[in-house]
Coordinates of C-alpha atoms and ligand atoms in Angstrom, one line a residue:
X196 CA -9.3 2.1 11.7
X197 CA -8.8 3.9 8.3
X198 CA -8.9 1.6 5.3
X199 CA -5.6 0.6 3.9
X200 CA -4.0 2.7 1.3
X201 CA -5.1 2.4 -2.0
X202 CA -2.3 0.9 -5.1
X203 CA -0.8 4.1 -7.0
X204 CA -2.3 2.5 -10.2
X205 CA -6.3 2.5 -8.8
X206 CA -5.7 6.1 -6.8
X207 CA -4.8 7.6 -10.2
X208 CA -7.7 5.8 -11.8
X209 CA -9.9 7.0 -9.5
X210 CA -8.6 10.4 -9.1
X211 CA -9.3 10.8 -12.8
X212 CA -12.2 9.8 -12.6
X213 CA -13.6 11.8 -9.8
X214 CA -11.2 14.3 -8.3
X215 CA -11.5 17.7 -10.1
X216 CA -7.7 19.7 -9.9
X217 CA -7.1 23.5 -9.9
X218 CA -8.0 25.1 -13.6
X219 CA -7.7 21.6 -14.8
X220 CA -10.6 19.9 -17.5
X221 CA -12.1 16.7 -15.7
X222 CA -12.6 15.1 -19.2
X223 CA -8.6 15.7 -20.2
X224 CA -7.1 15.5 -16.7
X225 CA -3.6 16.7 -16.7
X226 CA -0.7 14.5 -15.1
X227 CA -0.8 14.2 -11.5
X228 CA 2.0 12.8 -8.6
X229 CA 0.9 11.2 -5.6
X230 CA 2.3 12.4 -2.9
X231 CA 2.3 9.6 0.4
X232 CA 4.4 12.4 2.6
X233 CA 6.4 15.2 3.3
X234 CA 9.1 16.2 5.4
X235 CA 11.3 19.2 5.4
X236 CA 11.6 20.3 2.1
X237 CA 10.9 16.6 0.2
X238 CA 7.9 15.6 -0.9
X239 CA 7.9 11.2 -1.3
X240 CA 6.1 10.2 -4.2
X241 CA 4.1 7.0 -4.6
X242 CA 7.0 5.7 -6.0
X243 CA 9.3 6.3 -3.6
X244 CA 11.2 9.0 -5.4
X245 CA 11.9 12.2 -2.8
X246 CA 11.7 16.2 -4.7
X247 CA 12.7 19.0 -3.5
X248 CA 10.2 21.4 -2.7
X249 CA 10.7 24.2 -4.6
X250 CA 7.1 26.1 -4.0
X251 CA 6.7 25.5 -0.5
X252 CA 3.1 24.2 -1.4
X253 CA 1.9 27.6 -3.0
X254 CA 4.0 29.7 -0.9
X255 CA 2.5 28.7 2.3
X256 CA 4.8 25.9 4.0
X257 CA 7.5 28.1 5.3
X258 CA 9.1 25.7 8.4
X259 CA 8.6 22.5 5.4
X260 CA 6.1 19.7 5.9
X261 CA 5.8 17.9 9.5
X262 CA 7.1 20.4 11.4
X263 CA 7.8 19.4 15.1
X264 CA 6.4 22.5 17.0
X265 CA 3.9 22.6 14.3
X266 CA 2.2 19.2 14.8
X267 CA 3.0 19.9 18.6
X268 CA 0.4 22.5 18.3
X269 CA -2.3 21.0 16.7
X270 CA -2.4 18.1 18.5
X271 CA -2.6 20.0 21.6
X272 CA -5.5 21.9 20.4
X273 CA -6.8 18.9 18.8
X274 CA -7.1 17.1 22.5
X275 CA -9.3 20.2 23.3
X276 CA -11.3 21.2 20.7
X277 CA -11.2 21.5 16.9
X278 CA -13.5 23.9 16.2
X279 CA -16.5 26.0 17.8
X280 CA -18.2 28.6 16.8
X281 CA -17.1 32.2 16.7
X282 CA -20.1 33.7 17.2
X283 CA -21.0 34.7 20.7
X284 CA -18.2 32.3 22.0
X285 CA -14.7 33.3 22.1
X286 CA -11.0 31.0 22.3
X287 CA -7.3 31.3 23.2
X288 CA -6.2 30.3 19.8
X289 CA -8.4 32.9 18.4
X290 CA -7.7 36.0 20.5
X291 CA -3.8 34.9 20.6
X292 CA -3.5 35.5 16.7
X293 CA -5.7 38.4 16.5
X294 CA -3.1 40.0 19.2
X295 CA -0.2 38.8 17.5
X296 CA -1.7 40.5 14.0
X297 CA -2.5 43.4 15.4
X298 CA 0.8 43.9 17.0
X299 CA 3.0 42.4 14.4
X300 CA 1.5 44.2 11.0
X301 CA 2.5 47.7 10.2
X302 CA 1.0 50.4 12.4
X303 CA -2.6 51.2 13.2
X304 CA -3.8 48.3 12.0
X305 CA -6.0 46.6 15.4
X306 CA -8.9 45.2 14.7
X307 CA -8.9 41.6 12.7
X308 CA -11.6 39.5 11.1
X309 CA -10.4 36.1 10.9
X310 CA -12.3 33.7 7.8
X311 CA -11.3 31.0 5.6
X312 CA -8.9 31.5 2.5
X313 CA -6.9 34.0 0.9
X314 CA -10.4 35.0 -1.8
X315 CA -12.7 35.6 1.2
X316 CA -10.5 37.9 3.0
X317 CA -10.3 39.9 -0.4
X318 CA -14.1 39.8 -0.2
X319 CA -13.7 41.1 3.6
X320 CA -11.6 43.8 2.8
X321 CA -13.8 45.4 -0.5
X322 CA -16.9 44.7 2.1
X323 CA -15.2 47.0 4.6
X324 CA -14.4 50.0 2.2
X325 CA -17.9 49.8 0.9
X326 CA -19.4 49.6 4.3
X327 CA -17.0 52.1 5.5
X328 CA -18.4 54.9 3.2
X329 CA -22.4 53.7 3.1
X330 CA -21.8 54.5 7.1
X331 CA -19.9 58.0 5.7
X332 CA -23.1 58.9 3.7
X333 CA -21.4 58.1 0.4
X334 CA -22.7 55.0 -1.0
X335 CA -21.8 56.3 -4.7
X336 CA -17.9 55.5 -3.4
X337 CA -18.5 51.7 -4.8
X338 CA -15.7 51.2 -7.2
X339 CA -12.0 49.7 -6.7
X340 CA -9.0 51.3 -8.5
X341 CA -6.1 48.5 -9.4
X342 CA -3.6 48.2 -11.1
X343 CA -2.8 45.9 -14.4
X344 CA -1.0 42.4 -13.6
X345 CA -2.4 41.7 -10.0
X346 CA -3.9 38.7 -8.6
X347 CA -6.3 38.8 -5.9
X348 CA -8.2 35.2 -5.7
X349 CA -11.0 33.4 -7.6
X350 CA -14.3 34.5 -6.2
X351 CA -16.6 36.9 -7.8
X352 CA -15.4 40.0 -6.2
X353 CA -11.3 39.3 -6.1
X354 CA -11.7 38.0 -9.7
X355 CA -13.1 41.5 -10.6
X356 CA -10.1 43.6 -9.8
X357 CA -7.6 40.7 -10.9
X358 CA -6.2 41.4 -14.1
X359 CA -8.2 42.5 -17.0
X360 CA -6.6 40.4 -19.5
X361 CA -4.5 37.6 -17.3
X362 CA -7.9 37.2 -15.1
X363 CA -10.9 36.0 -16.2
X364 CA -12.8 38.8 -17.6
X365 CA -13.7 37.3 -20.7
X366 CA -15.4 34.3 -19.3
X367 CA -17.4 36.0 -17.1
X368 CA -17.1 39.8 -18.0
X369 CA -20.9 39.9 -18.6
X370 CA -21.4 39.5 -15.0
X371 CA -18.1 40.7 -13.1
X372 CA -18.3 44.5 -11.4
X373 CA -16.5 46.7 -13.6
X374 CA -13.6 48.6 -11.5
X375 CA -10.7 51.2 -12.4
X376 CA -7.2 49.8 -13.9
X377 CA -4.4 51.5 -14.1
X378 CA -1.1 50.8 -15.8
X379 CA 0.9 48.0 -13.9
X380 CA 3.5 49.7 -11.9
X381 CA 6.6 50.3 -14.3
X382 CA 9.9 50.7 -11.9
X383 CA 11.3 47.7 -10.7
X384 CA 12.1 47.3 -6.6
X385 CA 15.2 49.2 -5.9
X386 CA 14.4 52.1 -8.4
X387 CA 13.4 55.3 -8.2
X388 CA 9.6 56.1 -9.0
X389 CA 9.3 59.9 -11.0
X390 CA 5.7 61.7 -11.8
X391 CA 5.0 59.8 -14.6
X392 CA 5.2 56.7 -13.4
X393 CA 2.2 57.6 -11.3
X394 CA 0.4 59.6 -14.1
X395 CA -1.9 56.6 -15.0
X396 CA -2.8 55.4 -11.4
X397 CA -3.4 59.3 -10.7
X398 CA -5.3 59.9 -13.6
X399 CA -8.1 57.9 -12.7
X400 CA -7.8 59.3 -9.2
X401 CA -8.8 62.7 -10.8
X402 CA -11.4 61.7 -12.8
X403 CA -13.9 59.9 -10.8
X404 CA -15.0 60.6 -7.1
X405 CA -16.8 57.4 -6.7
X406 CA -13.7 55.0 -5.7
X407 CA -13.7 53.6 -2.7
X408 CA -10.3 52.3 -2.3
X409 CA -7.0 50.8 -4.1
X410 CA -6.7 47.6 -4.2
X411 CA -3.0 46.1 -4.6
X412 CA -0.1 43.6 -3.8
X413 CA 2.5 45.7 -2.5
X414 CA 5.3 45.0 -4.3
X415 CA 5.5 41.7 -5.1
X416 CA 2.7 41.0 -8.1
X417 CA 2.9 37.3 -7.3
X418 CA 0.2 34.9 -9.8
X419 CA -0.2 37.9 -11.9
X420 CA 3.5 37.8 -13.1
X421 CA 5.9 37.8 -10.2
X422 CA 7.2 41.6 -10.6
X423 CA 9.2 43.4 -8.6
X424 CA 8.4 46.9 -8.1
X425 CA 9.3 50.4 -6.4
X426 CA 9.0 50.6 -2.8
X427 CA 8.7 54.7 -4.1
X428 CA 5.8 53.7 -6.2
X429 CA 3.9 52.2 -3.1
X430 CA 4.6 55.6 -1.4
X431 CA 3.2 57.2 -3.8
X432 CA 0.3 55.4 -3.8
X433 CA -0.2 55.6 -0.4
X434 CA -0.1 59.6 -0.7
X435 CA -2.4 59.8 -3.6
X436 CA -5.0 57.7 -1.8
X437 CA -4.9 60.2 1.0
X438 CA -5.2 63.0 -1.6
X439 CA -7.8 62.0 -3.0
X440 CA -9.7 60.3 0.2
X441 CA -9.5 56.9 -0.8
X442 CA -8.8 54.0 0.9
X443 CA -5.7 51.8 0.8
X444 CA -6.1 47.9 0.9
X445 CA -2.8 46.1 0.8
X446 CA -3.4 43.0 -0.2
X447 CA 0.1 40.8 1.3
X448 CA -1.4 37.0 1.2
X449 CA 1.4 36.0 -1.3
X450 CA 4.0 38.4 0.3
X451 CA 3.6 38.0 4.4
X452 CA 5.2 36.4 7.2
X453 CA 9.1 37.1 5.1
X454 CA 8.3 35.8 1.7
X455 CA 10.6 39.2 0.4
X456 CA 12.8 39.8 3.0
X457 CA 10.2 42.1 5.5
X458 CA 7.8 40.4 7.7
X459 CA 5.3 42.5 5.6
X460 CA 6.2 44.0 1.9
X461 CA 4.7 47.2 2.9
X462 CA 7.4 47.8 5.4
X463 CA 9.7 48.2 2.0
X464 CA 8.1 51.4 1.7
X465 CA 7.3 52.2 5.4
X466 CA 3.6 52.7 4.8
X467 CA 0.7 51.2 6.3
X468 CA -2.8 50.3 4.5
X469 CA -6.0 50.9 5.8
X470 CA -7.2 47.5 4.8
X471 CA -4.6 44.6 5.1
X472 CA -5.2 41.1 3.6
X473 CA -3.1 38.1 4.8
X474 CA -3.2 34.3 4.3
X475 CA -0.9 31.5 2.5
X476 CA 1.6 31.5 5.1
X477 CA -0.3 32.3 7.7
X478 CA -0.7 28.6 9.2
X479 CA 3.0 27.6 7.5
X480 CA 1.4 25.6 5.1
X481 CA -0.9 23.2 7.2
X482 CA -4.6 24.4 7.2
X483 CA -6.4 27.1 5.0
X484 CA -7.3 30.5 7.0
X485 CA -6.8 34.3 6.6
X486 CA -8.0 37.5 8.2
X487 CA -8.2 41.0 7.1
X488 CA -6.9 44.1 9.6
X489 CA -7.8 47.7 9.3
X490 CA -7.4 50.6 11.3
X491 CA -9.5 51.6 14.4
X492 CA -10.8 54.6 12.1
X493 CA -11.8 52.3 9.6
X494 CA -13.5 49.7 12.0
X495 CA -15.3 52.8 14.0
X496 CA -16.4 54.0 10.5
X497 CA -18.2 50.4 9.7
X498 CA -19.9 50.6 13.1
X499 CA -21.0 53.8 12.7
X500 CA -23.3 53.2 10.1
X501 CA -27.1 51.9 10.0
X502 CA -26.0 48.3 9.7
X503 CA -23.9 48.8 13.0
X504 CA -21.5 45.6 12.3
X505 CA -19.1 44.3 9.7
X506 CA -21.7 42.5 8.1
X507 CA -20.2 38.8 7.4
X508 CA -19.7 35.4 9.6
X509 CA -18.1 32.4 7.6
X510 CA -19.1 29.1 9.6
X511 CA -15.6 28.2 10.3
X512 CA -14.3 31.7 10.9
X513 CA -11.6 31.6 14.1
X514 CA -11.5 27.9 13.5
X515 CA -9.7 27.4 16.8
X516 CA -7.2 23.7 15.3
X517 CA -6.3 26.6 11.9
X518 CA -5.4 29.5 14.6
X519 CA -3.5 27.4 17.3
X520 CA -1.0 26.2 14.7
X521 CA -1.0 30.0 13.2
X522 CA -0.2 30.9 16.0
X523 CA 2.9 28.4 16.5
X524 CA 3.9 29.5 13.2
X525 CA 4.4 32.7 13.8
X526 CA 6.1 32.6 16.7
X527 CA 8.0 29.9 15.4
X528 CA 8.8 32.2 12.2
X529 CA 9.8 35.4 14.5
X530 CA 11.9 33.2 17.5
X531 CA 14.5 32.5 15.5
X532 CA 16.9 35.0 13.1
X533 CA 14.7 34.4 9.7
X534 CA 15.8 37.4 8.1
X535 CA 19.1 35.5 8.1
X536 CA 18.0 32.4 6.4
X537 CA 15.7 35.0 3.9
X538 CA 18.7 36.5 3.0
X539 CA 21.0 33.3 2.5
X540 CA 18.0 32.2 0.1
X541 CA 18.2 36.0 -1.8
X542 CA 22.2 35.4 -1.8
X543 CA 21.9 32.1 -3.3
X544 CA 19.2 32.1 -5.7
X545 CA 21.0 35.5 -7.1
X546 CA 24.4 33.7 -7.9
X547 CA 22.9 30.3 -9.4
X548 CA 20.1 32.4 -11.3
X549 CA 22.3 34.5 -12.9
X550 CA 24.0 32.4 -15.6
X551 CA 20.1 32.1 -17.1
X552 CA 20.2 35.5 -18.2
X553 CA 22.4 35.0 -20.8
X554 CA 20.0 32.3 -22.7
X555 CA 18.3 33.1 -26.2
X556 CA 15.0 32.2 -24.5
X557 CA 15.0 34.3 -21.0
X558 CA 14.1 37.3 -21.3
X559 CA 14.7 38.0 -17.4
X560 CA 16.4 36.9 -14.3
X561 CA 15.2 38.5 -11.2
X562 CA 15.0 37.6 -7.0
X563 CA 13.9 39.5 -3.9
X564 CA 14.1 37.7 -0.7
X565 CA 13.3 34.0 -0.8
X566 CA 11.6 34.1 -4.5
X567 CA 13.5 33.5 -7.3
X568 CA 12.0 33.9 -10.7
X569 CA 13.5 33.2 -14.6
X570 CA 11.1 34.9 -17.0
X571 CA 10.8 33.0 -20.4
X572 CA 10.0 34.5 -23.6
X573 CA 7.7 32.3 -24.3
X574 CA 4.8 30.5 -22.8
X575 CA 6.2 27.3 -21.1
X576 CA 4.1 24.0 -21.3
X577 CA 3.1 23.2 -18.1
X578 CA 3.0 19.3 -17.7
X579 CA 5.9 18.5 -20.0
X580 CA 8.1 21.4 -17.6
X581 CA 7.1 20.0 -14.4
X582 CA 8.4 16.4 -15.5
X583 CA 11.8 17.4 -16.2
X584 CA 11.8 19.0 -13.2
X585 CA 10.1 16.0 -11.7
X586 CA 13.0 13.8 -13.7
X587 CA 15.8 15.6 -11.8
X588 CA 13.9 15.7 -8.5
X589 CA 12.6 18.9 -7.9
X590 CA 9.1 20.1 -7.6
X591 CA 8.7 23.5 -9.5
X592 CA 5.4 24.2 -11.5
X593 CA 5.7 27.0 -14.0
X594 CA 2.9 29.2 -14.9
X595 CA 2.8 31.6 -17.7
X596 CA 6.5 32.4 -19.4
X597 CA 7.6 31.4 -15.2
X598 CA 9.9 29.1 -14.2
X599 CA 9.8 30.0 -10.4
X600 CA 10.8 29.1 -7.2
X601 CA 9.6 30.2 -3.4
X602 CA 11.1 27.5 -1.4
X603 CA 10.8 26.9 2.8
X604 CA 12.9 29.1 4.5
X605 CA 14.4 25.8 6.1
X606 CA 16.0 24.8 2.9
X607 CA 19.8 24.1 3.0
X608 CA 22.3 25.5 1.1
X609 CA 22.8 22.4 -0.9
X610 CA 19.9 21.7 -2.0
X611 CA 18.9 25.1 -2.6
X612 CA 21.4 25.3 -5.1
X613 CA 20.3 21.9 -6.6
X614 CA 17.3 23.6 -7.0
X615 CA 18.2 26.4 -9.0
X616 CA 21.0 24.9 -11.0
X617 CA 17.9 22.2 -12.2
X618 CA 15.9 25.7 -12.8
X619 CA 18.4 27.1 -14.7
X620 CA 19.4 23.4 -16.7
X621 CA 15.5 23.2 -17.5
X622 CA 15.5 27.0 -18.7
X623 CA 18.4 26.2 -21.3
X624 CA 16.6 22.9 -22.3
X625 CA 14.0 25.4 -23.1
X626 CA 15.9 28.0 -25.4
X627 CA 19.5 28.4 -24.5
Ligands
LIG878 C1 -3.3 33.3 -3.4 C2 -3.7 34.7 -3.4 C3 -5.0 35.1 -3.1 C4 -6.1 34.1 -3.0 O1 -5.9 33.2 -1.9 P1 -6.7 31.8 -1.8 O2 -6.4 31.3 -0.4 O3 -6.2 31.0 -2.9 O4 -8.2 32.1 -2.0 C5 -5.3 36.4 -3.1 N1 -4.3 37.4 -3.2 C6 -3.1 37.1 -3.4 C7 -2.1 38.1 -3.6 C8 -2.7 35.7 -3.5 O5 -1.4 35.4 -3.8

């Protein structure tokens, strides 16, 4: 039997003691709410006190918490196996989500490397371009080309081609592998992109002959600053990298599975990457996994080479309990109309945003699909922000000059507009 819950007052205790939380000091520990459940899109506190979910758990928990079909599927998969190993053995769960990848992702893109989180499938994907051209005969193509304001994860490699000044170069800039920036994209989503808005990424295309690919959140910069940006500029990034013989790596972990209104942002600008990076979503919220695609040209290209294989195996990778409820997910996500419910979110959040925008302290109001975002001019304290919402039961956590919401495509249209009328209440408490 498991051991009784612990009282609120010792779990804090202890949690401060021992429990170390995301870009948090252990010695100052911020504020913390325990959390005893979840259902739909409420989150019960220790207390009692129910919030409505306003960040679907870092964007993952599309259906909400203690989804039916969802727990359905892993305990069915639980009764038969949790995990086994992916190497030299092979699953239903495993092969059933690579399919439903393959087929469901833009074009071209077949073959699919399953691992653990969001960070690792970055790593995957820069593995594979670098691969791809040793086996080409042109190991000197070792550099990335970004752009300013993304966010592609926390290990080594993904930190590298995060943002310059956002990530965290400074810290370990002694250390990190130094890639190509170019300027953050400059027109928003639903504008037009000319020349010059490309000059800067094209520039650097010109100049240097050892890039192996661009790496970048089509559009939807999510952790890096939530912008919007030019389906027109993707397009003409994709062209550019086949001008210059380049690869493309898309990286969609914040913006897959419907987050902005396509199953996959890149079909906004009707391209498809060579290298494709998914996660968050991926298992609605319940278990961590991801998996990176590319094209049979790019997989033949790998293979080609003296090492003959993709060179990586995480332990866990195809974790058979992570891929059966994936794979319930998805097919839960794509069996019923959720571009309808996407695009009752987007209606929403665009009428109850929109009195924000006329506040001293907002410099910006802006939505696509089911995220809504009020940019601040100033930096917003975290802990303070995240009581009041906490005070008028909603769970939003601000980062940056962000007050932003990505709720579960399940949420009603009541409390969705709870949600952002508390959004906007907090930004006028903030500089009206
Ligand atoms: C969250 C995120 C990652 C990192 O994923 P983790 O699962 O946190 O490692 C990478 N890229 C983008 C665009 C993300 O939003």
């Amino acid at each position: 039997m498991p051991s009784p819950p612990l009282p609120t007052d010792e779990l804090l205790q202890l949690d401060r003691q021992h429990a170390w939380h995301p870009y948090a000091s252990a010695v100052e520990p911020p504020a913390v709410y325990p959390v005893v459940a979840a259902r739909g899109v409420r989150l019960q506190l220790a207390d009692g006190r129910e919030l409505i979910d306003g960040t679907s758990s870092w964007w993952s928990a599309l259906h909400g918490y203690n989804h039916p079909v969802l727990n359905a599927a892993a305990h069915d998969q639980l009764a038969r196996m949790s995990n086994v190993m992916f190497g030299g053995l092979t699953h239903p769960a495993a092969v059933k989500l690579c399919t439903l990848l393959a087929r469901l992702t833009p074009a071209a893109l077949n073959r699919v490397f399953l691992c653990d989180s969001g960070s690792v499938a970055v790593e995957i994907a820069i593995k594979m371009a670098l691969q791809f051209w040793q086996a080409q005969g042109r190991a000197d193509k070792c550099r990335l080309l970004t752009v300013r304001s993304g966010y592609h994860g926390d290990t080594f490699m993904a930190m590298s081609v995060c943002d310059p000044v956002d990530g965290m170069h400074q810290l370990f800039g002694g250390i990190l592998p130094r890639h190509y920036f170019a300027d953050k994209p400059s027109p928003r989503f639903g504008e037009t992109c000319g020349e010059h808005d490309l000059a800067s990424l094209r520039q650097v295309l010109a100049a240097h002959d050892d890039i192996a690919a661009v790496i970048i959140e089509p559009i939807v910069q999510g952790a890096g600053g939530m912008h919007f940006y030019s389906a027109d500029y993707l397009r003409g990034v994709r062209e550019l990298c086949d001008r210059h013989g380049v690869l493309l790596i898309c990286d969609e972990i914040a913006t897959g599975f419907g987050r902005t209104g396509k199953l996959f942002a890149c079909e906004h600008a009707g391209i498809s990457p060579d290298i494709l990076c998914v996660g968050k979503a991926i298992t609605g919220g319940y278990l961590s996994l991801a998996a990176t695609l590319c094209t049979d040209a790019v997989a033949a290209g790998i293979c080609g080479g003296g090492a003959g294989a993709l060179m990586h195996g995480p332990t866990f990778m195809g974790n058979p309990l992570a891929c059966a409820i994936a794979c319930a997910s998805i097919e839960l996500l794509i069996s019923q109309p959720w571009q309808r419910a996407v695009a009752a979110i987007e209606n929403r959040l665009r009428i109850e945003l929109e009195p924000a925008r006329e506040f001293q302290g907002v410099a910006d109001v802006r939505v696509l699909g089911a995220i809504g975002v009020i940019e601040m001019k100033n930096p917003i304290a975290v802990a303070s922000v995240q009581d009041r919402f906490v005070q008028r039961g909603l769970w939003v956590r601000p980062f940056g000059n962000l007050i932003y919401t990505m709720p579960p495509f399940i949420i009603d249209d009541a409390d969705l507009t709870t949600l952002a009328r508390g959004m906007v209440a907090v930004a006028a408490e903030l500089g009206a």
